[in-house]
Coordinates of C-alpha atoms and ligand atoms in Angstrom, one line a residue:
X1 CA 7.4 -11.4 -62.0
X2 CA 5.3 -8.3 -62.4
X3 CA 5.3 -5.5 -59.7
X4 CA 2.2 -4.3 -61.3
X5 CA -0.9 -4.0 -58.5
X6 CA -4.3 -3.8 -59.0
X7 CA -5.4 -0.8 -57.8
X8 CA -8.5 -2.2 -56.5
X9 CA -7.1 -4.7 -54.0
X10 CA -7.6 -4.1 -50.4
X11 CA -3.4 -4.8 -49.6
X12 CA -4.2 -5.1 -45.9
X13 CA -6.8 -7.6 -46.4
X14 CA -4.7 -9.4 -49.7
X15 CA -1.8 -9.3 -46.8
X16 CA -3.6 -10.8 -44.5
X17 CA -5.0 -13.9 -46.7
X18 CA -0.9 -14.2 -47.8
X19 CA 0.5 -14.7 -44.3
X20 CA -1.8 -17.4 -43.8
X21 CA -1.4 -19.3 -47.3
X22 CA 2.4 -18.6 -46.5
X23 CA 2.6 -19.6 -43.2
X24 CA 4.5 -15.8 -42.1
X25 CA 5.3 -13.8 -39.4
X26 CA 5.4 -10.1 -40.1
X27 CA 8.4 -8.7 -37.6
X28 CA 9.1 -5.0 -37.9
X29 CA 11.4 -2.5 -36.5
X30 CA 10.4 0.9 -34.3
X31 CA 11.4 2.8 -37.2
X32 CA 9.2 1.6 -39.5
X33 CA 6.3 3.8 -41.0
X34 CA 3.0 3.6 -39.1
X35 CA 1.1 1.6 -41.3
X36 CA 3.9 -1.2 -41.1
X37 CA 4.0 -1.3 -37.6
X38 CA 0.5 -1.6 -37.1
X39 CA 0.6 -4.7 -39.7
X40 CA 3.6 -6.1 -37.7
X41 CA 3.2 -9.5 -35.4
X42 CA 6.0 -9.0 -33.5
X43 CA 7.5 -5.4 -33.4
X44 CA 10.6 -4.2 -31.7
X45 CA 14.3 -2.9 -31.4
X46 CA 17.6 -4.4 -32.8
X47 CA 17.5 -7.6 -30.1
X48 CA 13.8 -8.3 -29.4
X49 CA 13.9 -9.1 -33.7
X50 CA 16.9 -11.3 -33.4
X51 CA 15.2 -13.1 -30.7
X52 CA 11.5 -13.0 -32.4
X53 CA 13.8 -14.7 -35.3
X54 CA 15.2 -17.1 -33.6
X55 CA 12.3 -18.2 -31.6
X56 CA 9.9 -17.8 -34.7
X57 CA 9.3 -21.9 -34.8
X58 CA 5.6 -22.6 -36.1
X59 CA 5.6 -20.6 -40.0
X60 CA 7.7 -20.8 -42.9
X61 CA 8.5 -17.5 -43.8
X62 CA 9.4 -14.5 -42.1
X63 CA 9.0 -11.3 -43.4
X64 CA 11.8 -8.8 -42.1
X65 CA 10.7 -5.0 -42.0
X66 CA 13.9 -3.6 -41.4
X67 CA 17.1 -3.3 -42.9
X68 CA 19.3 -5.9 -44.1
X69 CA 21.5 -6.6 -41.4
X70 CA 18.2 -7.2 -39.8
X71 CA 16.9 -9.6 -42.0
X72 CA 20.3 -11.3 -42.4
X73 CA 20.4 -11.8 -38.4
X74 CA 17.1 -13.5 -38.9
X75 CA 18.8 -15.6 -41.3
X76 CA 21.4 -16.6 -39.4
X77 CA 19.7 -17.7 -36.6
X78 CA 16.4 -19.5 -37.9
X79 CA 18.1 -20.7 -41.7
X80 CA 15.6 -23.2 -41.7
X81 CA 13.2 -20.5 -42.9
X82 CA 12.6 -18.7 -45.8
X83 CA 13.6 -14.8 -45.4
X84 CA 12.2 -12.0 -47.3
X85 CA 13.2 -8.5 -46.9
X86 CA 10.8 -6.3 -49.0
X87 CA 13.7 -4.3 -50.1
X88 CA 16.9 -5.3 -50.7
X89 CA 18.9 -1.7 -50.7
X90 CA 17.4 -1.3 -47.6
X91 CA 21.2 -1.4 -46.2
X92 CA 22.7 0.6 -43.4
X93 CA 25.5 3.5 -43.2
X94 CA 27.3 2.1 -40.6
X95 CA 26.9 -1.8 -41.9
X96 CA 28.6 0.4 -45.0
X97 CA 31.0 1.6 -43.0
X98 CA 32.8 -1.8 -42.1
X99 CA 33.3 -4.9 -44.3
X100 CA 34.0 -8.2 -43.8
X101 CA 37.6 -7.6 -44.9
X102 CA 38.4 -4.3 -43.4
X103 CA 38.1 -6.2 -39.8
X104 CA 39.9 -9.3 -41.4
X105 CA 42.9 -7.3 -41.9
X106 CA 42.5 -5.4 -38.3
X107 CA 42.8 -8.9 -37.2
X108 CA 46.0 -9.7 -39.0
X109 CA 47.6 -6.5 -37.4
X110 CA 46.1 -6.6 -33.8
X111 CA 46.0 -10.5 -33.4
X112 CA 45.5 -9.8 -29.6
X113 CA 42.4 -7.2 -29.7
X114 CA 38.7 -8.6 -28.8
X115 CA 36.0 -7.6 -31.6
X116 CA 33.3 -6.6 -30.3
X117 CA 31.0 -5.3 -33.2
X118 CA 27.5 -4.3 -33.2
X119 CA 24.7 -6.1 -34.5
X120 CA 24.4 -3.3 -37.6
X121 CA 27.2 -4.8 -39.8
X122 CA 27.5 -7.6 -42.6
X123 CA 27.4 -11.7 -42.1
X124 CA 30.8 -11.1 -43.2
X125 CA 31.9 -8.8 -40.3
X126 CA 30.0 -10.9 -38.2
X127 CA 31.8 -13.6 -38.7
X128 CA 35.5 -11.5 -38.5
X129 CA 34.1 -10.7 -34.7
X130 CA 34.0 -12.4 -31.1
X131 CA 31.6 -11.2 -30.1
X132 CA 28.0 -9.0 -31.2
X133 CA 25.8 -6.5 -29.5
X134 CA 23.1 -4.7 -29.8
X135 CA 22.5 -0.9 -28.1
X136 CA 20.3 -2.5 -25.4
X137 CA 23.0 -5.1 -24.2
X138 CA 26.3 -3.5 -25.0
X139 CA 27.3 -2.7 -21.4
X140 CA 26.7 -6.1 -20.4
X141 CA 28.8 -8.0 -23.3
X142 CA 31.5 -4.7 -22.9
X143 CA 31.6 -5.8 -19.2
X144 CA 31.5 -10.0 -20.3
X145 CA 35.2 -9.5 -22.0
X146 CA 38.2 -10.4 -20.5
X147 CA 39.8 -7.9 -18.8
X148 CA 43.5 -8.7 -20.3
X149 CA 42.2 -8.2 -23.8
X150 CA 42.5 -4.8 -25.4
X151 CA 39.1 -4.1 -27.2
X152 CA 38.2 -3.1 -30.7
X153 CA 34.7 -1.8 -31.0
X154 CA 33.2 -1.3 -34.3
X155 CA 31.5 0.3 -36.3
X156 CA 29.9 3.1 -34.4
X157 CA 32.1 5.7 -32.7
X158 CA 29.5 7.4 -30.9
X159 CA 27.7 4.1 -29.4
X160 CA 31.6 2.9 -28.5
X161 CA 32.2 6.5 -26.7
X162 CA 29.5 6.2 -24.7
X163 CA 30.2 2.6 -23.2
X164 CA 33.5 4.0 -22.7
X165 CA 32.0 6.4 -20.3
X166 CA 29.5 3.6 -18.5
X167 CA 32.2 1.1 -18.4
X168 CA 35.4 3.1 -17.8
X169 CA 36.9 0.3 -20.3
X170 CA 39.3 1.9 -23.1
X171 CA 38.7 0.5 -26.6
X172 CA 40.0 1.0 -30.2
X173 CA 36.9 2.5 -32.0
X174 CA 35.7 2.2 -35.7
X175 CA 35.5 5.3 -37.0
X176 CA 31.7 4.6 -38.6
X177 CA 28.5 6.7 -37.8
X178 CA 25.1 6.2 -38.2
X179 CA 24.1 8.8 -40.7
X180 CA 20.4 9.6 -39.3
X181 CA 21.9 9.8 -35.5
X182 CA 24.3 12.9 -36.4
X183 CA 22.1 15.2 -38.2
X184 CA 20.5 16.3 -34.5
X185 CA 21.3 20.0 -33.9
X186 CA 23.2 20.7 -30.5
X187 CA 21.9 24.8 -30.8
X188 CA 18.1 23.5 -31.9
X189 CA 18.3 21.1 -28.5
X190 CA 19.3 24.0 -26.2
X191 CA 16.5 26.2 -27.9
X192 CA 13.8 23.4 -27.1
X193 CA 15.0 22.8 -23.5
X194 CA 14.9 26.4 -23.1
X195 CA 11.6 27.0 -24.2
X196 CA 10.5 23.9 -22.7
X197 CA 11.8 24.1 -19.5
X198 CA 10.1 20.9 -17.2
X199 CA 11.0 18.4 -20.8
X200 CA 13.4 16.2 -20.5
X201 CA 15.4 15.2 -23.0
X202 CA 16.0 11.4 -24.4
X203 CA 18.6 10.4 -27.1
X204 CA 19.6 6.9 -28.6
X205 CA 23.9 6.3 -28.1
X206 CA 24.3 6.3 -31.4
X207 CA 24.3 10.5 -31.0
X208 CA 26.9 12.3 -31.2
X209 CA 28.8 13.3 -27.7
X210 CA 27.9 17.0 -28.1
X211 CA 23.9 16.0 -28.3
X212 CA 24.5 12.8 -25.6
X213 CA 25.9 15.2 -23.1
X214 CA 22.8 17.2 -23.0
X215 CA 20.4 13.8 -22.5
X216 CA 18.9 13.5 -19.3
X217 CA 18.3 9.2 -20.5
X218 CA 20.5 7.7 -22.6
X219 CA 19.2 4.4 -24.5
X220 CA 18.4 1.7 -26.8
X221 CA 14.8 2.4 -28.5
X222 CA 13.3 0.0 -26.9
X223 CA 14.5 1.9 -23.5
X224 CA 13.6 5.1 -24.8
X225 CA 10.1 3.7 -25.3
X226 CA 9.6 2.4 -22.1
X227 CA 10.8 5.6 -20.2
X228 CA 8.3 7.4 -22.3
X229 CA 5.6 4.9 -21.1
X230 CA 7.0 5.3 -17.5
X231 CA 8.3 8.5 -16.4
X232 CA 6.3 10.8 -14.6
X233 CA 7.3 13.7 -16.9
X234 CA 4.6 15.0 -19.0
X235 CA 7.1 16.3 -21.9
X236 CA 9.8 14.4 -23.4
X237 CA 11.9 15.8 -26.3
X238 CA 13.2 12.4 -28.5
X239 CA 16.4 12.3 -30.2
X240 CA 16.2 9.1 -32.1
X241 CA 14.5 8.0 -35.6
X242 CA 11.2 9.7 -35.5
X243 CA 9.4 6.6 -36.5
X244 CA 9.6 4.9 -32.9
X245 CA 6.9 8.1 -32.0
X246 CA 4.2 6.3 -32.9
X247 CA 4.6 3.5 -30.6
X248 CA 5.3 6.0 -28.0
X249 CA 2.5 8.1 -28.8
X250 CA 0.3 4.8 -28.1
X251 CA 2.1 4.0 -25.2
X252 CA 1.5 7.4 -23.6
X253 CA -1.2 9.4 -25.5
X254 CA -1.5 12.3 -22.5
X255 CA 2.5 13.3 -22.8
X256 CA 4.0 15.4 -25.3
X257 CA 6.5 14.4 -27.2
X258 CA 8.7 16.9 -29.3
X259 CA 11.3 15.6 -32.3
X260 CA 14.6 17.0 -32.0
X261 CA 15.1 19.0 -35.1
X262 CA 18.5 18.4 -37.8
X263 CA 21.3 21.1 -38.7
X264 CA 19.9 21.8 -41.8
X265 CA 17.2 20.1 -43.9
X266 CA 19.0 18.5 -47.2
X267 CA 16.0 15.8 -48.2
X268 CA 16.4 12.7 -46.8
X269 CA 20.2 12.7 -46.9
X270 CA 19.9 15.2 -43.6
X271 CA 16.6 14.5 -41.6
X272 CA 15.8 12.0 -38.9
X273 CA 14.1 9.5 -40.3
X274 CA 16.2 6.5 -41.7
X275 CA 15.6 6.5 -45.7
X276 CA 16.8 2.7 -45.3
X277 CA 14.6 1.8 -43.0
X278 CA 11.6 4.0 -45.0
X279 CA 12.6 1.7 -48.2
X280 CA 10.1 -1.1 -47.2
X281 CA 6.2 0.0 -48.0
X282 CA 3.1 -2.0 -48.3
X283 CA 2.8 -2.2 -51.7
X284 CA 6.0 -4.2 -51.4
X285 CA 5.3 -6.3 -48.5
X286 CA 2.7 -7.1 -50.5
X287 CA 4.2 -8.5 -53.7
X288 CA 7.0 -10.1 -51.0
X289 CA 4.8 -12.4 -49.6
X290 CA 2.9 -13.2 -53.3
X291 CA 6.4 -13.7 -54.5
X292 CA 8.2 -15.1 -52.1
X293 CA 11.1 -12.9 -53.0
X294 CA 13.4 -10.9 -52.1
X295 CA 14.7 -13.5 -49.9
X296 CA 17.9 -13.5 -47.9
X297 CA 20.1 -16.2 -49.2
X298 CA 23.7 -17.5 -47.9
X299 CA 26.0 -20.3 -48.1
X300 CA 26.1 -22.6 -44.6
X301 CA 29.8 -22.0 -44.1
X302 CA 29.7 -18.2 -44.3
X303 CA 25.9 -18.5 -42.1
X304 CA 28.0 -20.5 -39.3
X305 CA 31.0 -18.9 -38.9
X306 CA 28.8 -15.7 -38.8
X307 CA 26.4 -17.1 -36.5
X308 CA 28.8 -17.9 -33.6
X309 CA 29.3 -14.5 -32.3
X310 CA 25.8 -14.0 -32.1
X311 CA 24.8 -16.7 -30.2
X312 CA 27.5 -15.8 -28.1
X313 CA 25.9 -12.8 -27.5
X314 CA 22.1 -14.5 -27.2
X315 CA 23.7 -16.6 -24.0
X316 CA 24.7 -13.4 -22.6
X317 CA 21.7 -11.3 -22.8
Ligands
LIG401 P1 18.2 -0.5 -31.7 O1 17.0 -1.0 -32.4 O2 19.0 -1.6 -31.2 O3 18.0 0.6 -30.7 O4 19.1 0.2 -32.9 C1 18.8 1.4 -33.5 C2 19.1 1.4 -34.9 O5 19.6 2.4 -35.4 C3 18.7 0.3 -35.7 O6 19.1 0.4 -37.0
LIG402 FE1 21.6 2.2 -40.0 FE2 21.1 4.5 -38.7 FE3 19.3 3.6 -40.5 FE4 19.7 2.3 -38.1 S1 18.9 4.4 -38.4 S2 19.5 1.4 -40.2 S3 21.9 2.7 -37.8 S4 21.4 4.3 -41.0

Protein backbone atom coordinates (compact mmCIF):
# COMPACT_ATOMS: atom_id res chain seq x y z
CA UNK A 1 0.00 0.00 0.00
CA UNK A 2 1.57 3.39 -0.70
CA UNK A 3 2.36 5.79 2.17
CA UNK A 4 2.56 8.48 -0.37
CA UNK A 5 0.04 11.65 0.51
CA UNK A 6 -1.26 14.13 -1.46
CA UNK A 7 -0.06 17.12 -0.36
CA UNK A 8 -3.18 18.90 -1.07
CA UNK A 9 -5.52 16.97 1.20
CA UNK A 10 -6.95 18.62 4.12
CA UNK A 11 -5.85 15.33 6.69
CA UNK A 12 -8.18 16.69 9.44
CA UNK A 13 -11.06 16.87 7.20
CA UNK A 14 -9.90 13.43 5.03
CA UNK A 15 -9.74 12.02 8.88
CA UNK A 16 -12.82 13.00 9.62
CA UNK A 17 -14.78 11.55 6.46
CA UNK A 18 -12.54 8.08 7.38
CA UNK A 19 -13.94 7.64 10.96
CA UNK A 20 -17.19 7.76 9.71
CA UNK A 21 -16.85 5.39 6.54
CA UNK A 22 -14.93 3.25 9.17
CA UNK A 23 -17.07 3.30 11.89
CA UNK A 24 -13.86 4.60 14.51
CA UNK A 25 -13.19 5.92 17.63
CA UNK A 26 -10.07 8.05 17.90
CA UNK A 27 -8.73 7.25 21.72
CA UNK A 28 -5.47 9.02 22.61
CA UNK A 29 -3.15 9.32 25.51
CA UNK A 30 -2.09 12.77 27.53
CA UNK A 31 1.15 12.45 26.07
CA UNK A 32 0.26 12.72 22.74
CA UNK A 33 1.20 15.77 20.53
CA UNK A 34 -1.35 18.58 20.52
CA UNK A 35 -2.78 18.21 17.29
CA UNK A 36 -3.60 14.43 18.23
CA UNK A 37 -5.25 15.17 21.18
CA UNK A 38 -7.39 17.69 19.89
CA UNK A 39 -8.48 14.97 17.02
CA UNK A 40 -9.03 12.48 19.93
CA UNK A 41 -12.82 11.21 20.95
CA UNK A 42 -11.95 9.98 24.00
CA UNK A 43 -8.66 11.14 25.52
CA UNK A 44 -7.07 10.03 28.81
CA UNK A 45 -4.49 8.24 31.08
CA UNK A 46 -3.39 4.47 31.20
CA UNK A 47 -7.06 3.30 32.73
CA UNK A 48 -9.68 5.72 31.43
CA UNK A 49 -8.21 4.08 27.61
CA UNK A 50 -8.56 0.53 28.90
CA UNK A 51 -11.97 1.33 29.95
CA UNK A 52 -12.89 3.64 26.72
CA UNK A 53 -11.72 0.23 25.01
CA UNK A 54 -13.59 -1.89 26.62
CA UNK A 55 -16.76 0.06 26.67
CA UNK A 56 -16.18 1.32 22.94
CA UNK A 57 -19.56 -0.86 21.67
CA UNK A 58 -21.19 1.07 18.68
CA UNK A 59 -17.91 1.35 15.82
CA UNK A 60 -15.74 -1.15 14.32
CA UNK A 61 -12.46 0.15 14.63
CA UNK A 62 -10.52 1.83 17.16
CA UNK A 63 -7.69 3.77 16.54
CA UNK A 64 -5.12 3.60 19.50
CA UNK A 65 -2.85 6.78 19.90
CA UNK A 66 -0.58 5.51 22.30
CA UNK A 67 1.88 2.90 22.68
CA UNK A 68 1.54 -0.61 22.13
CA UNK A 69 0.82 -1.96 25.28
CA UNK A 70 -1.99 0.51 24.94
CA UNK A 71 -3.34 -0.64 21.89
CA UNK A 72 -2.83 -4.35 22.87
CA UNK A 73 -5.07 -3.64 26.21
CA UNK A 74 -7.59 -2.44 23.79
CA UNK A 75 -7.30 -5.61 22.13
CA UNK A 76 -7.65 -7.61 24.80
CA UNK A 77 -10.64 -6.33 26.13
CA UNK A 78 -12.93 -5.44 23.03
CA UNK A 79 -11.26 -8.34 20.40
CA UNK A 80 -14.31 -8.10 18.63
CA UNK A 81 -12.84 -4.91 17.00
CA UNK A 82 -10.49 -4.11 14.67
CA UNK A 83 -7.26 -2.40 16.33
CA UNK A 84 -4.93 -0.05 14.63
CA UNK A 85 -2.01 1.54 16.19
CA UNK A 86 -0.58 4.07 13.71
CA UNK A 87 2.85 2.94 14.63
CA UNK A 88 3.91 -0.20 15.54
CA UNK A 89 7.50 0.56 17.18
CA UNK A 90 5.72 2.70 19.19
CA UNK A 91 6.82 0.25 22.22
CA UNK A 92 7.66 1.10 25.71
CA UNK A 93 11.10 0.91 27.92
CA UNK A 94 9.71 -0.62 30.70
CA UNK A 95 7.18 -3.05 28.54
CA UNK A 96 11.08 -3.71 27.21
CA UNK A 97 12.18 -4.26 30.35
CA UNK A 98 10.11 -7.53 31.20
CA UNK A 99 9.07 -10.36 28.91
CA UNK A 100 6.63 -12.81 28.98
CA UNK A 101 9.31 -15.32 29.89
CA UNK A 102 11.45 -13.52 32.33
CA UNK A 103 8.22 -13.55 34.76
CA UNK A 104 7.55 -17.20 33.63
CA UNK A 105 10.65 -18.32 35.11
CA UNK A 106 10.30 -15.90 38.36
CA UNK A 107 7.24 -17.99 38.66
CA UNK A 108 8.97 -21.35 38.56
CA UNK A 109 11.46 -20.10 41.33
CA UNK A 110 9.02 -18.12 43.66
CA UNK A 111 5.84 -20.32 43.10
CA UNK A 112 4.29 -18.56 46.26
CA UNK A 113 4.89 -14.70 45.19
CA UNK A 114 1.63 -12.64 43.94
CA UNK A 115 2.40 -10.76 40.40
CA UNK A 116 1.26 -7.80 40.39
CA UNK A 117 2.50 -6.06 37.13
CA UNK A 118 1.61 -2.82 35.72
CA UNK A 119 -0.51 -2.22 32.82
CA UNK A 120 2.89 -1.04 30.65
CA UNK A 121 4.08 -4.64 29.78
CA UNK A 122 3.42 -7.34 26.92
CA UNK A 123 0.06 -9.68 26.47
CA UNK A 124 2.70 -12.10 27.29
CA UNK A 125 3.55 -10.71 30.77
CA UNK A 126 0.10 -10.09 31.25
CA UNK A 127 -0.77 -13.20 31.06
CA UNK A 128 2.37 -14.58 33.51
CA UNK A 129 0.60 -12.02 36.21
CA UNK A 130 -2.38 -12.10 38.82
CA UNK A 131 -3.08 -9.34 38.77
CA UNK A 132 -2.58 -5.65 36.57
CA UNK A 133 -2.53 -1.99 37.56
CA UNK A 134 -2.41 1.08 36.35
CA UNK A 135 -0.58 4.36 38.34
CA UNK A 136 -4.04 5.68 39.16
CA UNK A 137 -5.25 2.32 40.97
CA UNK A 138 -2.13 0.68 42.19
CA UNK A 139 -2.78 1.39 45.89
CA UNK A 140 -6.06 0.01 45.77
CA UNK A 141 -5.16 -3.51 43.94
CA UNK A 142 -1.54 -3.31 46.21
CA UNK A 143 -4.03 -3.14 49.24
CA UNK A 144 -6.73 -5.91 47.35
CA UNK A 145 -3.83 -8.82 47.74
CA UNK A 146 -3.76 -11.19 50.30
CA UNK A 147 -1.84 -10.36 53.04
CA UNK A 148 -0.05 -13.95 53.37
CA UNK A 149 1.32 -13.67 49.87
CA UNK A 150 4.74 -12.10 49.43
CA UNK A 151 4.49 -9.63 46.40
CA UNK A 152 6.37 -9.30 43.24
CA UNK A 153 5.88 -5.92 41.53
CA UNK A 154 7.06 -5.42 38.12
CA UNK A 155 8.37 -3.74 35.99
CA UNK A 156 8.84 -0.27 37.45
CA UNK A 157 11.04 0.18 40.51
CA UNK A 158 10.29 3.63 41.14
CA UNK A 159 6.25 3.25 40.85
CA UNK A 160 6.76 -0.07 43.21
CA UNK A 161 8.94 2.18 45.78
CA UNK A 162 6.52 4.54 46.09
CA UNK A 163 3.45 2.06 46.95
CA UNK A 164 5.85 0.71 49.25
CA UNK A 165 5.81 3.90 51.06
CA UNK A 166 1.74 4.43 50.78
CA UNK A 167 1.05 0.93 51.67
CA UNK A 168 3.80 0.03 54.12
CA UNK A 169 3.53 -3.47 52.17
CA UNK A 170 7.19 -4.98 51.29
CA UNK A 171 7.45 -6.29 47.75
CA UNK A 172 10.14 -7.90 45.38
CA UNK A 173 10.57 -5.14 42.70
CA UNK A 174 11.54 -5.41 38.96
CA UNK A 175 14.34 -3.68 38.43
CA UNK A 176 12.74 -1.74 35.07
CA UNK A 177 12.46 2.07 34.59
CA UNK A 178 10.70 4.21 32.50
CA UNK A 179 13.27 5.94 30.45
CA UNK A 180 11.41 9.50 30.01
CA UNK A 181 10.54 9.53 34.04
CA UNK A 182 14.43 9.43 35.06
CA UNK A 183 15.96 12.06 32.96
CA UNK A 184 14.31 14.88 35.62
CA UNK A 185 17.23 16.75 37.29
CA UNK A 186 17.02 16.68 41.21
CA UNK A 187 19.63 20.10 41.23
CA UNK A 188 17.45 21.80 38.19
CA UNK A 189 14.15 21.04 40.66
CA UNK A 190 15.76 22.70 43.72
CA UNK A 191 16.85 25.69 41.38
CA UNK A 192 13.05 26.15 40.13
CA UNK A 193 11.54 25.87 43.73
CA UNK A 194 13.99 28.29 44.74
CA UNK A 195 13.41 30.74 42.33
CA UNK A 196 9.88 30.06 42.38
CA UNK A 197 9.14 30.05 45.85
CA UNK A 198 4.92 29.92 46.21
CA UNK A 199 5.08 26.73 43.04
CA UNK A 200 4.39 23.68 44.03
CA UNK A 201 5.82 20.93 42.63
CA UNK A 202 3.88 17.69 40.91
CA UNK A 203 5.60 14.53 39.69
CA UNK A 204 4.16 11.21 38.13
CA UNK A 205 5.47 7.82 40.56
CA UNK A 206 7.23 6.58 37.92
CA UNK A 207 10.22 9.34 39.14
CA UNK A 208 12.85 8.54 40.67
CA UNK A 209 12.87 8.68 44.72
CA UNK A 210 15.40 11.54 44.70
CA UNK A 211 12.88 13.82 42.50
CA UNK A 212 9.56 12.05 44.37
CA UNK A 213 10.86 13.20 47.64
CA UNK A 214 10.77 16.74 46.61
CA UNK A 215 6.89 16.54 45.19
CA UNK A 216 4.43 18.28 47.12
CA UNK A 217 1.51 15.76 44.92
CA UNK A 218 2.44 12.60 43.90
CA UNK A 219 0.18 10.97 40.90
CA UNK A 220 -1.21 9.29 37.98
CA UNK A 221 -1.56 11.89 34.93
CA UNK A 222 -4.76 11.95 35.07
CA UNK A 223 -4.35 13.18 38.92
CA UNK A 224 -1.86 15.48 38.12
CA UNK A 225 -4.31 17.09 35.66
CA UNK A 226 -7.02 17.40 37.88
CA UNK A 227 -4.86 19.08 40.72
CA UNK A 228 -3.77 21.46 38.15
CA UNK A 229 -7.46 22.17 37.27
CA UNK A 230 -8.16 22.33 41.11
CA UNK A 231 -5.65 23.67 43.40
CA UNK A 232 -5.76 27.07 44.42
CA UNK A 233 -1.98 27.58 43.61
CA UNK A 234 -1.34 29.78 40.76
CA UNK A 235 2.12 28.01 39.79
CA UNK A 236 2.73 24.47 39.42
CA UNK A 237 6.10 22.96 38.28
CA UNK A 238 5.20 19.38 36.29
CA UNK A 239 7.43 16.51 36.47
CA UNK A 240 5.76 14.19 34.04
CA UNK A 241 5.79 13.82 30.03
CA UNK A 242 5.46 17.33 28.84
CA UNK A 243 2.70 16.43 26.49
CA UNK A 244 -0.09 16.18 29.23
CA UNK A 245 0.58 20.33 29.37
CA UNK A 246 -1.66 20.96 26.93
CA UNK A 247 -4.59 19.61 28.42
CA UNK A 248 -3.61 21.35 31.54
CA UNK A 249 -3.00 24.41 30.00
CA UNK A 250 -6.82 24.25 28.78
CA UNK A 251 -7.92 23.20 31.98
CA UNK A 252 -6.41 26.09 33.70
CA UNK A 253 -5.28 28.85 31.29
CA UNK A 254 -4.63 31.72 34.33
CA UNK A 255 -1.86 29.24 36.16
CA UNK A 256 1.55 28.87 35.24
CA UNK A 257 2.90 25.83 34.60
CA UNK A 258 6.77 25.34 34.45
CA UNK A 259 8.43 21.75 32.86
CA UNK A 260 10.88 20.32 34.99
CA UNK A 261 14.06 20.35 33.06
CA UNK A 262 16.43 16.79 32.30
CA UNK A 263 20.22 16.18 33.49
CA UNK A 264 21.49 16.84 30.28
CA UNK A 265 19.96 17.23 26.90
CA UNK A 266 21.13 14.04 24.62
CA UNK A 267 18.12 14.33 21.71
CA UNK A 268 15.40 12.40 22.40
CA UNK A 269 17.14 9.61 24.16
CA UNK A 270 17.39 12.22 27.34
CA UNK A 271 14.40 14.81 27.28
CA UNK A 272 10.93 14.50 28.68
CA UNK A 273 8.93 13.81 26.12
CA UNK A 274 8.23 10.00 25.35
CA UNK A 275 9.82 9.43 21.58
CA UNK A 276 7.38 6.26 21.71
CA UNK A 277 4.55 7.94 22.47
CA UNK A 278 5.73 11.00 19.74
CA UNK A 279 5.93 8.02 17.05
CA UNK A 280 2.16 8.35 16.09
CA UNK A 281 1.54 11.70 13.78
CA UNK A 282 -1.29 12.65 11.59
CA UNK A 283 0.02 11.84 8.48
CA UNK A 284 -0.10 8.32 9.82
CA UNK A 285 -3.39 8.28 11.49
CA UNK A 286 -4.33 9.21 8.42
CA UNK A 287 -3.17 6.34 6.07
CA UNK A 288 -4.27 3.99 9.40
CA UNK A 289 -7.70 4.52 9.03
CA UNK A 290 -7.48 4.45 4.78
CA UNK A 291 -5.65 1.29 5.31
CA UNK A 292 -6.97 -0.27 7.99
CA UNK A 293 -3.54 -1.31 9.03
CA UNK A 294 -1.30 -1.50 11.41
CA UNK A 295 -3.73 -3.51 13.36
CA UNK A 296 -3.07 -5.40 16.55
CA UNK A 297 -3.52 -9.01 15.98
CA UNK A 298 -3.29 -12.11 18.55
CA UNK A 299 -4.25 -15.65 18.86
CA UNK A 300 -7.51 -16.18 21.38
CA UNK A 301 -5.56 -18.38 23.72
CA UNK A 302 -2.72 -15.97 24.34
CA UNK A 303 -5.69 -12.87 24.28
CA UNK A 304 -7.51 -14.91 27.22
CA UNK A 305 -5.02 -16.02 29.39
CA UNK A 306 -3.76 -12.41 29.12
CA UNK A 307 -7.01 -10.87 29.55
CA UNK A 308 -7.86 -12.39 33.04
CA UNK A 309 -5.56 -10.29 35.15
CA UNK A 310 -6.97 -7.32 33.67
CA UNK A 311 -10.40 -7.85 34.26
CA UNK A 312 -9.42 -8.66 37.49
CA UNK A 313 -8.14 -5.44 37.85
CA UNK A 314 -11.40 -3.71 35.98
CA UNK A 315 -13.71 -5.31 38.97
CA UNK A 316 -11.43 -3.64 41.32
CA UNK A 317 -11.18 -0.18 40.17
P1 LIG B 1 -0.64 6.79 33.23
O1 LIG B 1 -1.29 7.21 31.98
O2 LIG B 1 -1.35 5.62 33.81
O3 LIG B 1 -0.43 7.87 34.22
O4 LIG B 1 0.82 6.22 32.84
C1 LIG B 1 1.84 7.06 32.44
C2 LIG B 1 2.68 6.49 31.38
O5 LIG B 1 3.87 6.54 31.42
C3 LIG B 1 2.01 5.89 30.25
O6 LIG B 1 2.92 5.32 29.43
FE1 LIG C 1 6.84 3.85 28.44
FE2 LIG C 1 7.72 5.95 29.77
FE3 LIG C 1 6.99 6.24 27.24
FE4 LIG C 1 5.13 5.80 29.13
S1 LIG C 1 6.44 7.59 28.94
S2 LIG C 1 5.29 4.79 27.12
S3 LIG C 1 6.26 4.48 30.52
S4 LIG C 1 8.71 4.99 27.98
Amino acid sequence: MSTVIDPALDLFAEIEKLKKKRRAIILAHYYQDPDIQDLADRLGDSLDLAKAARDASDVDVILFCGVHFMAETAKLLNPGKTVLLPDLDAGCSLADSCSGEQLREFRRKNPDHYVVTYINCSAAAKAQSDIICTSSNAEAIIRSVPADRPILFAPDRNLGAWLIKQTGREMTLWPGTCQVHVTFSERKILDLKARHRTAKFIAHPECEPNILRHADFVGSTRKLLQFVAESPHHEIIVGTETGILHTMRKAAPDKTLIEVPVESNRGCEGCNQCPYMKLNTIEKIYLALRDLQPRIEMDETSRVAAAQPLLRMLEIS
